[in-house]
mmCIF file of C-alpha atoms in Angstrom:
data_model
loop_
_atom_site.group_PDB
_atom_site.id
_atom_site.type_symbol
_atom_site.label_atom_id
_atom_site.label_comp_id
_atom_site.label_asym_id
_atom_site.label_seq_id
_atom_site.Cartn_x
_atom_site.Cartn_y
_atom_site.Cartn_z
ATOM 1 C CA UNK A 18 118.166 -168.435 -71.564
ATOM 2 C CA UNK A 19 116.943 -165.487 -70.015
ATOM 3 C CA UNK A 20 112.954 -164.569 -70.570
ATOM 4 C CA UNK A 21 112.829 -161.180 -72.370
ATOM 5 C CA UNK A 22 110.514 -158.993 -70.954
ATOM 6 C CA UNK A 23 109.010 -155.883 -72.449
ATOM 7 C CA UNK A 24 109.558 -152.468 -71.464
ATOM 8 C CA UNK A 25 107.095 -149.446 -72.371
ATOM 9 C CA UNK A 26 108.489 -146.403 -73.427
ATOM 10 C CA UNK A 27 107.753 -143.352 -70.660
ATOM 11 C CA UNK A 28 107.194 -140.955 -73.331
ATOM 12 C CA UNK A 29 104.924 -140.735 -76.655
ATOM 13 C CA UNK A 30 106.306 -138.634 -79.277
ATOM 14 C CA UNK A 31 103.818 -136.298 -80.758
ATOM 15 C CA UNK A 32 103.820 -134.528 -83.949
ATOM 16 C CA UNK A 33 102.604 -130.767 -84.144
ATOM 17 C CA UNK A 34 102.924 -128.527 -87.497
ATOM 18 C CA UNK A 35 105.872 -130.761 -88.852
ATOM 19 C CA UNK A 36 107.930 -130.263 -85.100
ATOM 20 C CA UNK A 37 108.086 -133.433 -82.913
ATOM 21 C CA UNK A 38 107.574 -132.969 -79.537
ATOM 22 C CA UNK A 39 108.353 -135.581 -76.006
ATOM 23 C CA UNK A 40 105.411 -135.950 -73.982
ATOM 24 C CA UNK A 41 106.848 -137.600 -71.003
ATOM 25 C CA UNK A 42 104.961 -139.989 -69.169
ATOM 26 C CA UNK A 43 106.569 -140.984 -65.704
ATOM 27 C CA UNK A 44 104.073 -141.522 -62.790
ATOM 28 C CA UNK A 45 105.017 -138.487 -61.728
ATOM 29 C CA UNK A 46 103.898 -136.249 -64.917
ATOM 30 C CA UNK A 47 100.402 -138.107 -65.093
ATOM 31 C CA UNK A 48 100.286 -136.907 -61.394
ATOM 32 C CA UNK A 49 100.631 -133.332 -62.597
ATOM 33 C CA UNK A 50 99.070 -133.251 -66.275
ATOM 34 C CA UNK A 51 96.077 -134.758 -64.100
ATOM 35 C CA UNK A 52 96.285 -131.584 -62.191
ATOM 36 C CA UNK A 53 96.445 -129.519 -64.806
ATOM 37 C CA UNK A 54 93.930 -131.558 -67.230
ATOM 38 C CA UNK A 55 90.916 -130.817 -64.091
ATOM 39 C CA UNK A 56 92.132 -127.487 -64.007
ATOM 40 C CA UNK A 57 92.017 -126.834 -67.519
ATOM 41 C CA UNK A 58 88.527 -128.504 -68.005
ATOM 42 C CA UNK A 59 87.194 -126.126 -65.330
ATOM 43 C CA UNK A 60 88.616 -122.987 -66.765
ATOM 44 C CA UNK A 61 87.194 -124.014 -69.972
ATOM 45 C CA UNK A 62 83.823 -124.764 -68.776
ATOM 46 C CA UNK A 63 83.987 -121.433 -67.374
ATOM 47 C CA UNK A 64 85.229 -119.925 -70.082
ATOM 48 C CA UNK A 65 82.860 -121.382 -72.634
ATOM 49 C CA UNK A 66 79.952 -120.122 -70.345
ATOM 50 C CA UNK A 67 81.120 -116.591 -70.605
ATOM 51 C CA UNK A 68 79.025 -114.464 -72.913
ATOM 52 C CA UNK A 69 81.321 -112.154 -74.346
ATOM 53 C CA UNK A 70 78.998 -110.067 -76.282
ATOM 54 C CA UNK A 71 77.988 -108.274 -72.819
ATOM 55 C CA UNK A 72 81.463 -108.035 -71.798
ATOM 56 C CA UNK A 73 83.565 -104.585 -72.106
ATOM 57 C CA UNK A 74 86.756 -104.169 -74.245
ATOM 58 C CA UNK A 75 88.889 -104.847 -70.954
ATOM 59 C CA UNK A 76 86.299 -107.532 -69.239
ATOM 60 C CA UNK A 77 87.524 -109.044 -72.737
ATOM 61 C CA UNK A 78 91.294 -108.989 -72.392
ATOM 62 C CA UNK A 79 90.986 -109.919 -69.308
ATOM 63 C CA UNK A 80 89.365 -113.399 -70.090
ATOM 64 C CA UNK A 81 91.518 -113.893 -73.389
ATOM 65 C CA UNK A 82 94.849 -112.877 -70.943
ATOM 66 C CA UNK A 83 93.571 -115.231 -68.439
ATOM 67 C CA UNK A 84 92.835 -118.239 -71.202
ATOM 68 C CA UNK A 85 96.379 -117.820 -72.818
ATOM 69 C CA UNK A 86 97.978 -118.569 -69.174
ATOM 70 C CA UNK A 87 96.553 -121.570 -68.846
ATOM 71 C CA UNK A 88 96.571 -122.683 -72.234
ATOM 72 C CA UNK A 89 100.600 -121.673 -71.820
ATOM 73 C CA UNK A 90 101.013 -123.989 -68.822
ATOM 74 C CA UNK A 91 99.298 -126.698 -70.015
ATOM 75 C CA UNK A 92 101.418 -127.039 -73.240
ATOM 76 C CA UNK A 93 104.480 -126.120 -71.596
ATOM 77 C CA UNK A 94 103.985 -128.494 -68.859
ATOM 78 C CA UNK A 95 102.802 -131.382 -71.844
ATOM 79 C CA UNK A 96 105.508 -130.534 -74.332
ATOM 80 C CA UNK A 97 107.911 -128.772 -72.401
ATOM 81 C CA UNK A 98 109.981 -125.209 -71.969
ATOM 82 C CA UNK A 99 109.483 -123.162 -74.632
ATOM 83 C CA UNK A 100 107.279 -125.074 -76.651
ATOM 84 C CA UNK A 101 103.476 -122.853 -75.860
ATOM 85 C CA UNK A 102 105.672 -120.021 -78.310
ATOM 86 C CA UNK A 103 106.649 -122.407 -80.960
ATOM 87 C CA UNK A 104 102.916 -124.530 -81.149
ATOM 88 C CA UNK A 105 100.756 -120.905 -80.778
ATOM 89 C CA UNK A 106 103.285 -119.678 -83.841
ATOM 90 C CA UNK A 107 102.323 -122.294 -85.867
ATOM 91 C CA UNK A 108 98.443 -122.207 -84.781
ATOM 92 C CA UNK A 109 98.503 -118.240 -86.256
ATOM 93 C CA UNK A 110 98.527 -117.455 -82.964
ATOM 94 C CA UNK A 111 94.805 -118.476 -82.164
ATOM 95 C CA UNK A 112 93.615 -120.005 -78.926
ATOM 96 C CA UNK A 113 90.547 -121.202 -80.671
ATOM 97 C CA UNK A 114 93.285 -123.736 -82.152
ATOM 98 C CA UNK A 115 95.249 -124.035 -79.477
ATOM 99 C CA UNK A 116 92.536 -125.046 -77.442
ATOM 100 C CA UNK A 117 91.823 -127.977 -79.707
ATOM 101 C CA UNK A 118 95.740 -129.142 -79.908
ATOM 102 C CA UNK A 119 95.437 -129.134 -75.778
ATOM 103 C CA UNK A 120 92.513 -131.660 -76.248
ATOM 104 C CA UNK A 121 93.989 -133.685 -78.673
ATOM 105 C CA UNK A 122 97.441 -133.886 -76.419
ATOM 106 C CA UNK A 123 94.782 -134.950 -73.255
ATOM 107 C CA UNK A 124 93.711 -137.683 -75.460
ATOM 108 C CA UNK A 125 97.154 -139.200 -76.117
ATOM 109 C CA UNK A 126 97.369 -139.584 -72.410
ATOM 110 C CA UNK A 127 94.218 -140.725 -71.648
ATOM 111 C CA UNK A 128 94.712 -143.184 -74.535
ATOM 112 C CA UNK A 129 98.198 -144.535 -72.896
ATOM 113 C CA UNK A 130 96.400 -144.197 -69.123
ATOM 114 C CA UNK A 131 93.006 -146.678 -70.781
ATOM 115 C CA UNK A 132 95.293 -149.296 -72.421
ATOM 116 C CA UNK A 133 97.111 -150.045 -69.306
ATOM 117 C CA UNK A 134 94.343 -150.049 -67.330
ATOM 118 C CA UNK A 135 92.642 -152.564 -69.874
ATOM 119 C CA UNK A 136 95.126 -154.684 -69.783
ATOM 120 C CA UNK A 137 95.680 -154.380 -65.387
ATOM 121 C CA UNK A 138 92.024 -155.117 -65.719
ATOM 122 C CA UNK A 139 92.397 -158.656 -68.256
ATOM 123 C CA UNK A 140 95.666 -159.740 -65.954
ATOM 124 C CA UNK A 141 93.471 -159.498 -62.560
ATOM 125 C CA UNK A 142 90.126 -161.266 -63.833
ATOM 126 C CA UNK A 143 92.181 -163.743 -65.912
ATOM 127 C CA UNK A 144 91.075 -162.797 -69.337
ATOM 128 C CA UNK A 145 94.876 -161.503 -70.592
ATOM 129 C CA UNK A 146 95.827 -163.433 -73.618
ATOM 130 C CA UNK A 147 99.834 -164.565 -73.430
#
């Protein structure tokens, strides 16, 4: 009798304003959303430390232009072609709450990347249960 062994799913599905969406989750996407995720904390470190009181009508446009393009690749490289148009439609078209769907999607991976790392971690100092 064969030994059945389990195989993860590469994906997680994710739920967003009643539409689910395929996050997929192949070694080589966590290579890229890793990109993206250091790129996207950066810009919105950046962003955050902006004070846009002092900043002209265009300095303005500029930085809201400039966080919709990254917010745009993010979520189209997380949830695929097309989807930035469908999510920001649903958010009432507000980065404020796009922003926070972006961190909540960075969480699902980290989530996935920490529980196999936990359990790489019990195998190697002998402390996974069977």
């Amino acid at each position: 009798m064969a030994i059945k062994i389990n195989v993860q799913k590469a994906y997680e599905e994710v739920e967003i304003a009643d539409k689910v969406y395929v996050m997929d989750l192949n070694d080589e996407k966590l290579r890229e959303y890793d990109k993206v995720f250091r790129k996207f904390r950066k810009e919105s470190l950046k962003m955050s430390e902006r004070d846009y009181s002092k900043m002209t009508d265009k300095e303005q446009k500029a930085a809201e232009k400039e966080n919709y393009e990254i917010m745009f690749s993010v979520v189209e490289l997380l949830l695929g072609e097309g989807s930035f148009d469908k999510v920001y439609a649903d958010t009432g078209k507000s980065l404020l709450v796009m922003a926070d769907i972006i961190m909540q999607l960075m969480e699902v991976v980290g989530k996935r990347m920490q529980a196999f790392k936990k359990r790489e971690k019990a195998y190697y100092t002998g402390k996974l249960t069977l």
